[in-house]
Amino acid sequence: MIHDKILTNVGYRSGRAKQILVTGGAGFLGSHLCERLVNAGHEVLCVDNFYTGSKRNLTALLDSSRFELIRHDITFPLYLEVDEIYNLACPASPIHYQYDPVQTTKTSVHGSINMLGLAKRLKARILLASTSEVYGDPEVHPQPETYWGRVNPIGPRACYDEGKRCAETLFFDYRRQHNLSIKVARIFNTYGPRMLPNDGRVVSNFIVQALTNEPITIYGDGSQTRSFCFVDDLISGLVRLMETPDSLTGPVNLGNPAELEILELAQLIIDMIGSKSVIDFKPLPTDDPKQRQPDIAKAKEELDWAPSVSLHDGLTKTIAYFENLLMADELV
């Protein structure tokens, strides 16, 4: 079994508790990853500059002796002693990464250089949380890892898209030049508890608007497609990728291949909440992809991984999270 190969990987320290650095660890994905790693018995150093991350996401971990939180921006060097690095630091929603596009690019490029330098010094394994945005507005559907993408290098999304593409370049150059142990995950649309209410992503947008009976904002005619992976499944994929043999560098697509139209998602959320919201159509933003669906054949074969949480079950948990924020008057 592939999973047995992962657990018995010779020469890799996967059979004991490790010291693990998670950059962007106070964010949506990062906080779930920190929690998973601490619960597995590892010591976790969480680094975040709190641009989009929040201490509230880490409430369950702050009293743990195996968890430490450090306020730091990875565009500046960081000196620590760890066994592994998960590099998740970077705003991932258009509202946040377009607010300061130069800083977004610096986080992907300078931040990766700093974390790769740290990994090189420590001889530590390092994983990059890359993105499906490296495929841009794709001409190939669904998108396999062999597809090079169709990205506008001077558009308003380029700070994130090209920043992540450059980060991938740096990871593979460090691999070729310094024989660094790297892993690259291309993360497709992920949702779940701890998403920011105001991050501009469709799941959080639609849920907040439906809960408050505001119009559901759809850009374009709603026929564009996305594929949504629940956060617990995504974190399992990241951990499994980190535990694979050194020869498997990636990139590996991690996402849910179940595709649906944005208009279908909006109607599903309205029905699940019982909302009185109506649909408000607005112009499609520049360079917004028309289709997005991962080919996860490589993840299935190499990681023995595939998402298991249904969209309905994942949305139920996510809606409950935002309902609690609404009751606590924290939907800001």
Short mmCIF file of C-alpha atoms in Angstrom, two decimals:
data_model
loop_
_atom_site.label_atom_id
_atom_site.label_comp_id
_atom_site.label_asym_id
_atom_site.label_seq_id
_atom_site.Cartn_x
_atom_site.Cartn_y
_atom_site.Cartn_z
CA MET A 1 0.00 0.00 0.00
CA ILE A 2 1.16 3.55 -0.74
CA HIS A 3 0.29 4.64 2.79
CA ASP A 4 2.63 1.97 4.18
CA LYS A 5 5.41 3.33 1.96
CA ILE A 6 4.81 6.79 3.38
CA LEU A 7 5.04 5.62 6.98
CA THR A 8 8.17 3.53 6.39
CA ASN A 9 10.10 6.06 4.33
CA VAL A 10 13.74 5.21 5.07
CA GLY A 11 15.93 8.12 6.16
CA TYR A 12 13.05 10.47 6.91
CA ARG A 13 12.15 11.25 10.51
CA SER A 14 8.43 10.54 10.25
CA GLY A 15 8.26 8.03 13.10
CA ARG A 16 8.80 10.47 15.95
CA ALA A 17 7.53 13.79 17.21
CA LYS A 18 9.06 16.65 15.28
CA GLN A 19 9.54 20.37 15.66
CA ILE A 20 7.55 21.93 12.84
CA LEU A 21 7.38 25.52 11.63
CA VAL A 22 4.12 26.67 10.04
CA THR A 23 4.27 30.09 8.41
CA GLY A 24 0.89 31.76 8.04
CA GLY A 25 -0.17 29.51 10.89
CA ALA A 26 -2.84 31.85 12.27
CA GLY A 27 -4.74 31.93 9.00
CA PHE A 28 -7.61 29.79 7.76
CA LEU A 29 -5.60 26.83 6.50
CA GLY A 30 -2.62 27.40 8.78
CA SER A 31 -4.61 27.22 12.00
CA HIS A 32 -6.21 23.92 10.98
CA LEU A 33 -2.78 22.56 10.06
CA CYS A 34 -1.28 23.66 13.39
CA GLU A 35 -4.11 21.96 15.24
CA ARG A 36 -3.68 18.74 13.28
CA LEU A 37 0.07 18.66 13.91
CA VAL A 38 -0.19 19.43 17.65
CA ASN A 39 -2.86 16.75 18.06
CA ALA A 40 -0.50 14.31 16.35
CA GLY A 41 2.06 14.96 19.09
CA HIS A 42 4.42 17.36 17.31
CA GLU A 43 5.83 20.64 18.62
CA VAL A 44 4.60 23.48 16.43
CA LEU A 45 6.05 26.95 15.94
CA CYS A 46 3.42 29.14 14.34
CA VAL A 47 4.63 32.27 12.59
CA ASP A 48 2.21 34.94 11.36
CA ASN A 49 2.18 38.71 10.85
CA PHE A 50 -1.62 38.77 11.40
CA TYR A 51 -2.41 40.52 8.13
CA THR A 52 -5.20 38.02 7.52
CA GLY A 53 -4.54 35.61 10.37
CA SER A 54 -6.07 35.87 13.85
CA LYS A 55 -5.25 34.64 17.34
CA ARG A 56 -8.91 33.66 17.59
CA ASN A 57 -8.19 30.86 15.11
CA LEU A 58 -5.65 29.43 17.57
CA THR A 59 -7.71 29.60 20.76
CA ALA A 60 -7.66 25.84 21.23
CA LEU A 61 -3.85 25.74 21.00
CA LEU A 62 -2.62 28.74 22.99
CA ASP A 63 -2.41 26.82 26.28
CA SER A 64 -0.70 23.78 24.76
CA SER A 65 2.90 23.14 25.81
CA ARG A 66 3.57 21.87 22.28
CA PHE A 67 2.54 25.12 20.60
CA GLU A 68 4.30 28.47 20.29
CA LEU A 69 3.08 31.59 18.47
CA ILE A 70 5.52 34.12 16.99
CA ARG A 71 4.56 37.42 15.34
CA HIS A 72 6.84 37.78 12.32
CA ASP A 73 6.74 38.72 8.64
CA ILE A 74 8.63 36.14 6.58
CA THR A 75 9.80 38.77 4.08
CA PHE A 76 12.44 39.25 6.80
CA PRO A 77 14.82 36.41 7.77
CA LEU A 78 13.91 34.10 10.63
CA TYR A 79 16.30 32.00 12.68
CA LEU A 80 14.87 28.90 14.33
CA GLU A 81 15.71 25.23 14.79
CA VAL A 82 13.07 22.92 13.29
CA ASP A 83 12.75 19.61 11.45
CA GLU A 84 10.10 20.63 8.92
CA ILE A 85 8.64 23.79 7.43
CA TYR A 86 5.15 24.28 5.99
CA ASN A 87 5.26 27.59 4.10
CA LEU A 88 1.64 28.80 3.98
CA ALA A 89 2.23 32.54 4.48
CA CYS A 90 0.51 34.69 1.84
CA PRO A 91 -2.93 36.32 1.58
CA ALA A 92 -5.00 34.06 -0.68
CA SER A 93 -8.19 35.96 -1.44
CA PRO A 94 -8.31 38.63 -4.18
CA ILE A 95 -9.54 41.35 -1.80
CA HIS A 96 -6.54 40.86 0.47
CA TYR A 97 -3.78 40.08 -2.02
CA GLN A 98 -4.77 42.98 -4.29
CA TYR A 99 -4.85 45.49 -1.41
CA ASP A 100 -1.05 45.59 -1.33
CA PRO A 101 0.09 43.72 -4.46
CA VAL A 102 3.78 44.54 -4.02
CA GLN A 103 3.76 43.05 -0.53
CA THR A 104 1.90 40.02 -1.85
CA THR A 105 4.64 39.37 -4.40
CA LYS A 106 7.32 39.96 -1.77
CA THR A 107 5.67 37.44 0.56
CA SER A 108 5.72 34.75 -2.14
CA VAL A 109 9.21 35.56 -3.45
CA HIS A 110 11.25 37.05 -0.60
CA GLY A 111 9.37 34.92 1.92
CA SER A 112 10.15 31.74 -0.02
CA ILE A 113 13.81 32.72 -0.34
CA ASN A 114 14.03 33.23 3.42
CA MET A 115 12.26 29.96 4.26
CA LEU A 116 14.28 28.00 1.71
CA GLY A 117 17.46 29.48 3.15
CA LEU A 118 16.37 28.38 6.61
CA ALA A 119 15.55 24.89 5.35
CA LYS A 120 18.93 24.69 3.57
CA ARG A 121 20.81 25.65 6.75
CA LEU A 122 18.87 23.14 8.85
CA LYS A 123 18.70 20.42 6.19
CA ALA A 124 14.97 20.46 6.87
CA ARG A 125 12.15 19.38 4.58
CA ILE A 126 9.98 22.26 3.35
CA LEU A 127 6.52 22.30 1.78
CA LEU A 128 5.13 25.14 -0.32
CA ALA A 129 1.41 25.85 -0.25
CA SER A 130 1.09 26.83 -3.89
CA THR A 131 -2.21 27.36 -5.64
CA SER A 132 -4.42 26.39 -8.54
CA GLU A 133 -4.07 30.04 -9.59
CA VAL A 134 -0.78 29.06 -11.26
CA TYR A 135 -3.01 27.62 -14.01
CA GLY A 136 -4.66 31.02 -14.56
CA ASP A 137 -7.72 30.98 -16.82
CA PRO A 138 -7.06 27.48 -18.13
CA GLU A 139 -7.34 26.15 -21.66
CA VAL A 140 -7.04 22.57 -20.36
CA HIS A 141 -9.84 21.12 -18.26
CA PRO A 142 -9.58 19.61 -15.71
CA GLN A 143 -6.09 20.85 -14.86
CA PRO A 144 -3.29 18.26 -14.45
CA GLU A 145 0.05 19.13 -12.90
CA THR A 146 1.67 18.87 -16.35
CA TYR A 147 -0.32 21.89 -17.60
CA TRP A 148 1.83 25.05 -17.62
CA GLY A 149 -1.07 27.46 -17.27
CA ARG A 150 -2.43 30.59 -18.93
CA VAL A 151 -1.66 33.55 -16.68
CA ASN A 152 -1.71 37.27 -17.42
CA PRO A 153 1.64 38.46 -15.98
CA ILE A 154 0.58 42.14 -15.80
CA GLY A 155 -3.02 41.82 -14.63
CA PRO A 156 -4.47 42.67 -11.20
CA ARG A 157 -4.25 39.02 -10.08
CA ALA A 158 -0.63 38.61 -11.18
CA CYS A 159 0.83 39.57 -7.80
CA TYR A 160 -0.59 36.32 -6.42
CA ASP A 161 -0.56 34.11 -9.53
CA GLU A 162 2.95 35.00 -10.68
CA GLY A 163 4.20 35.27 -7.11
CA LYS A 164 3.26 31.64 -6.50
CA ARG A 165 4.67 30.58 -9.88
CA CYS A 166 7.98 32.23 -8.95
CA ALA A 167 7.87 30.55 -5.54
CA GLU A 168 7.53 27.17 -7.25
CA THR A 169 10.53 28.07 -9.45
CA LEU A 170 12.59 28.89 -6.37
CA PHE A 171 11.64 25.63 -4.64
CA PHE A 172 12.68 23.54 -7.63
CA ASP A 173 15.88 25.53 -8.15
CA TYR A 174 16.82 24.93 -4.50
CA ARG A 175 16.11 21.26 -5.11
CA ARG A 176 18.32 21.12 -8.21
CA GLN A 177 21.09 23.36 -6.88
CA HIS A 178 21.20 22.35 -3.21
CA ASN A 179 19.43 18.96 -3.16
CA LEU A 180 16.88 20.38 -0.72
CA SER A 181 13.98 18.16 0.29
CA ILE A 182 10.94 20.00 -1.09
CA LYS A 183 7.21 19.39 -1.50
CA VAL A 184 4.89 21.56 -3.61
CA ALA A 185 1.12 21.38 -3.20
CA ARG A 186 -1.21 23.19 -5.61
CA ILE A 187 -4.26 23.97 -3.52
CA PHE A 188 -7.64 24.39 -5.19
CA ASN A 189 -10.64 26.21 -3.67
CA THR A 190 -10.93 25.24 -0.02
CA TYR A 191 -13.61 26.22 2.47
CA GLY A 192 -14.64 25.61 6.06
CA PRO A 193 -14.72 27.11 9.55
CA ARG A 194 -12.30 30.01 10.22
CA MET A 195 -12.66 31.55 6.78
CA LEU A 196 -12.76 35.32 7.10
CA PRO A 197 -16.27 36.75 6.67
CA ASN A 198 -14.95 39.58 4.47
CA ASP A 199 -12.39 37.73 2.37
CA GLY A 200 -14.33 38.02 -0.89
CA ARG A 201 -14.40 34.28 -1.60
CA VAL A 202 -17.64 32.84 -2.87
CA VAL A 203 -18.37 30.40 -0.03
CA SER A 204 -17.88 32.93 2.77
CA ASN A 205 -19.53 35.71 0.74
CA PHE A 206 -22.60 33.66 -0.07
CA ILE A 207 -23.03 32.32 3.47
CA VAL A 208 -22.70 35.73 5.12
CA GLN A 209 -25.05 37.34 2.61
CA ALA A 210 -27.59 34.54 2.97
CA LEU A 211 -27.50 34.61 6.77
CA THR A 212 -28.20 38.34 6.75
CA ASN A 213 -30.76 38.10 3.91
CA GLU A 214 -28.67 40.44 1.78
CA PRO A 215 -28.48 40.02 -2.02
CA ILE A 216 -26.10 37.24 -3.10
CA THR A 217 -23.42 38.84 -5.27
CA ILE A 218 -22.50 36.83 -8.36
CA TYR A 219 -19.91 38.19 -10.78
CA GLY A 220 -20.72 37.36 -14.39
CA ASP A 221 -23.70 35.14 -15.19
CA GLY A 222 -22.80 32.48 -12.62
CA SER A 223 -21.93 29.84 -15.22
CA GLN A 224 -18.24 29.84 -14.26
CA THR A 225 -17.29 26.70 -12.35
CA ARG A 226 -15.29 25.94 -9.23
CA SER A 227 -14.51 22.81 -7.22
CA PHE A 228 -14.71 23.08 -3.43
CA CYS A 229 -12.67 21.01 -0.97
CA PHE A 230 -13.48 20.96 2.75
CA VAL A 231 -10.59 22.10 4.91
CA ASP A 232 -10.20 18.83 6.86
CA ASP A 233 -9.63 16.93 3.61
CA LEU A 234 -7.14 19.51 2.38
CA ILE A 235 -5.08 19.37 5.58
CA SER A 236 -4.93 15.57 5.33
CA GLY A 237 -3.52 15.97 1.83
CA LEU A 238 -0.83 18.41 2.96
CA VAL A 239 0.30 16.14 5.80
CA ARG A 240 0.38 13.10 3.54
CA LEU A 241 2.41 14.97 0.94
CA MET A 242 4.93 16.05 3.58
CA GLU A 243 5.35 12.42 4.66
CA THR A 244 6.08 11.01 1.19
CA PRO A 245 9.53 9.80 0.12
CA ASP A 246 12.07 12.46 -0.82
CA SER A 247 11.78 11.57 -4.49
CA LEU A 248 8.20 12.85 -4.64
CA THR A 249 8.60 16.62 -4.85
CA GLY A 250 5.32 17.47 -6.54
CA PRO A 251 3.71 19.62 -7.64
CA VAL A 252 0.60 17.73 -6.54
CA ASN A 253 -2.94 19.03 -7.01
CA LEU A 254 -5.02 18.98 -3.82
CA GLY A 255 -8.68 19.75 -4.23
CA ASN A 256 -12.11 18.29 -4.82
CA PRO A 257 -12.77 17.27 -8.44
CA ALA A 258 -16.54 17.66 -8.02
CA GLU A 259 -17.30 20.71 -10.20
CA LEU A 260 -20.33 22.98 -10.02
CA GLU A 261 -21.43 26.34 -11.33
CA ILE A 262 -21.25 29.38 -9.03
CA LEU A 263 -24.98 29.97 -9.51
CA GLU A 264 -25.66 26.41 -8.32
CA LEU A 265 -23.56 27.03 -5.20
CA ALA A 266 -25.47 30.23 -4.41
CA GLN A 267 -28.84 28.49 -4.73
CA LEU A 268 -27.68 25.57 -2.58
CA ILE A 269 -26.56 27.90 0.22
CA ILE A 270 -29.81 29.90 0.03
CA ASP A 271 -31.81 26.66 0.30
CA MET A 272 -29.73 25.24 3.17
CA ILE A 273 -30.05 28.44 5.21
CA GLY A 274 -33.65 29.15 4.22
CA SER A 275 -32.60 32.66 3.27
CA LYS A 276 -34.69 35.36 1.62
CA SER A 277 -31.68 36.56 -0.38
CA VAL A 278 -31.99 37.24 -4.09
CA ILE A 279 -29.24 37.02 -6.71
CA ASP A 280 -27.44 40.25 -7.65
CA PHE A 281 -25.42 39.88 -10.88
CA LYS A 282 -22.38 42.13 -11.39
CA PRO A 283 -19.65 42.37 -14.07
CA LEU A 284 -17.00 39.65 -14.06
CA PRO A 285 -13.63 40.87 -12.67
CA THR A 286 -10.56 41.03 -14.92
CA ASP A 287 -8.82 37.66 -15.49
CA ASP A 288 -11.36 35.76 -13.37
CA PRO A 289 -11.06 32.06 -14.42
CA LYS A 290 -14.08 30.58 -16.21
CA GLN A 291 -13.31 27.04 -15.08
CA ARG A 292 -11.41 25.50 -12.21
CA GLN A 293 -11.31 21.75 -11.56
CA PRO A 294 -8.36 19.68 -10.34
CA ASP A 295 -7.14 16.48 -11.89
CA ILE A 296 -6.19 14.58 -8.70
CA ALA A 297 -4.99 11.34 -10.29
CA LYS A 298 -1.47 12.01 -8.99
CA ALA A 299 -2.68 12.59 -5.41
CA LYS A 300 -4.72 9.39 -5.54
CA GLU A 301 -1.77 7.37 -6.82
CA GLU A 302 1.11 8.89 -4.87
CA LEU A 303 -0.61 9.92 -1.62
CA ASP A 304 -3.53 7.47 -1.54
CA TRP A 305 -5.59 10.63 -0.99
CA ALA A 306 -8.96 11.87 -2.17
CA PRO A 307 -11.49 14.18 -0.48
CA SER A 308 -14.17 12.41 1.55
CA VAL A 309 -16.36 15.22 2.95
CA SER A 310 -19.41 15.96 0.78
CA LEU A 311 -20.22 19.54 -0.17
CA HIS A 312 -23.46 19.40 1.81
CA ASP A 313 -21.73 18.17 4.99
CA GLY A 314 -18.91 20.68 4.63
CA LEU A 315 -21.30 23.57 4.06
CA THR A 316 -23.35 22.51 7.08
CA LYS A 317 -20.27 22.88 9.32
CA THR A 318 -19.23 26.11 7.65
CA ILE A 319 -22.69 27.67 7.93
CA ALA A 320 -22.77 26.75 11.63
CA TYR A 321 -19.44 28.54 12.13
CA PHE A 322 -20.71 31.74 10.52
CA GLU A 323 -24.00 31.50 12.40
CA ASN A 324 -21.99 31.54 15.65
CA LEU A 325 -20.08 34.61 14.45
CA LEU A 326 -23.37 36.30 13.62
CA MET A 327 -24.82 35.57 17.07
CA ALA A 328 -21.63 36.92 18.65
CA ASP A 329 -21.86 40.02 16.44
CA GLU A 330 -18.46 39.21 14.88
CA LEU A 331 -19.41 39.18 11.20
CA VAL A 332 -17.02 41.98 10.26
#
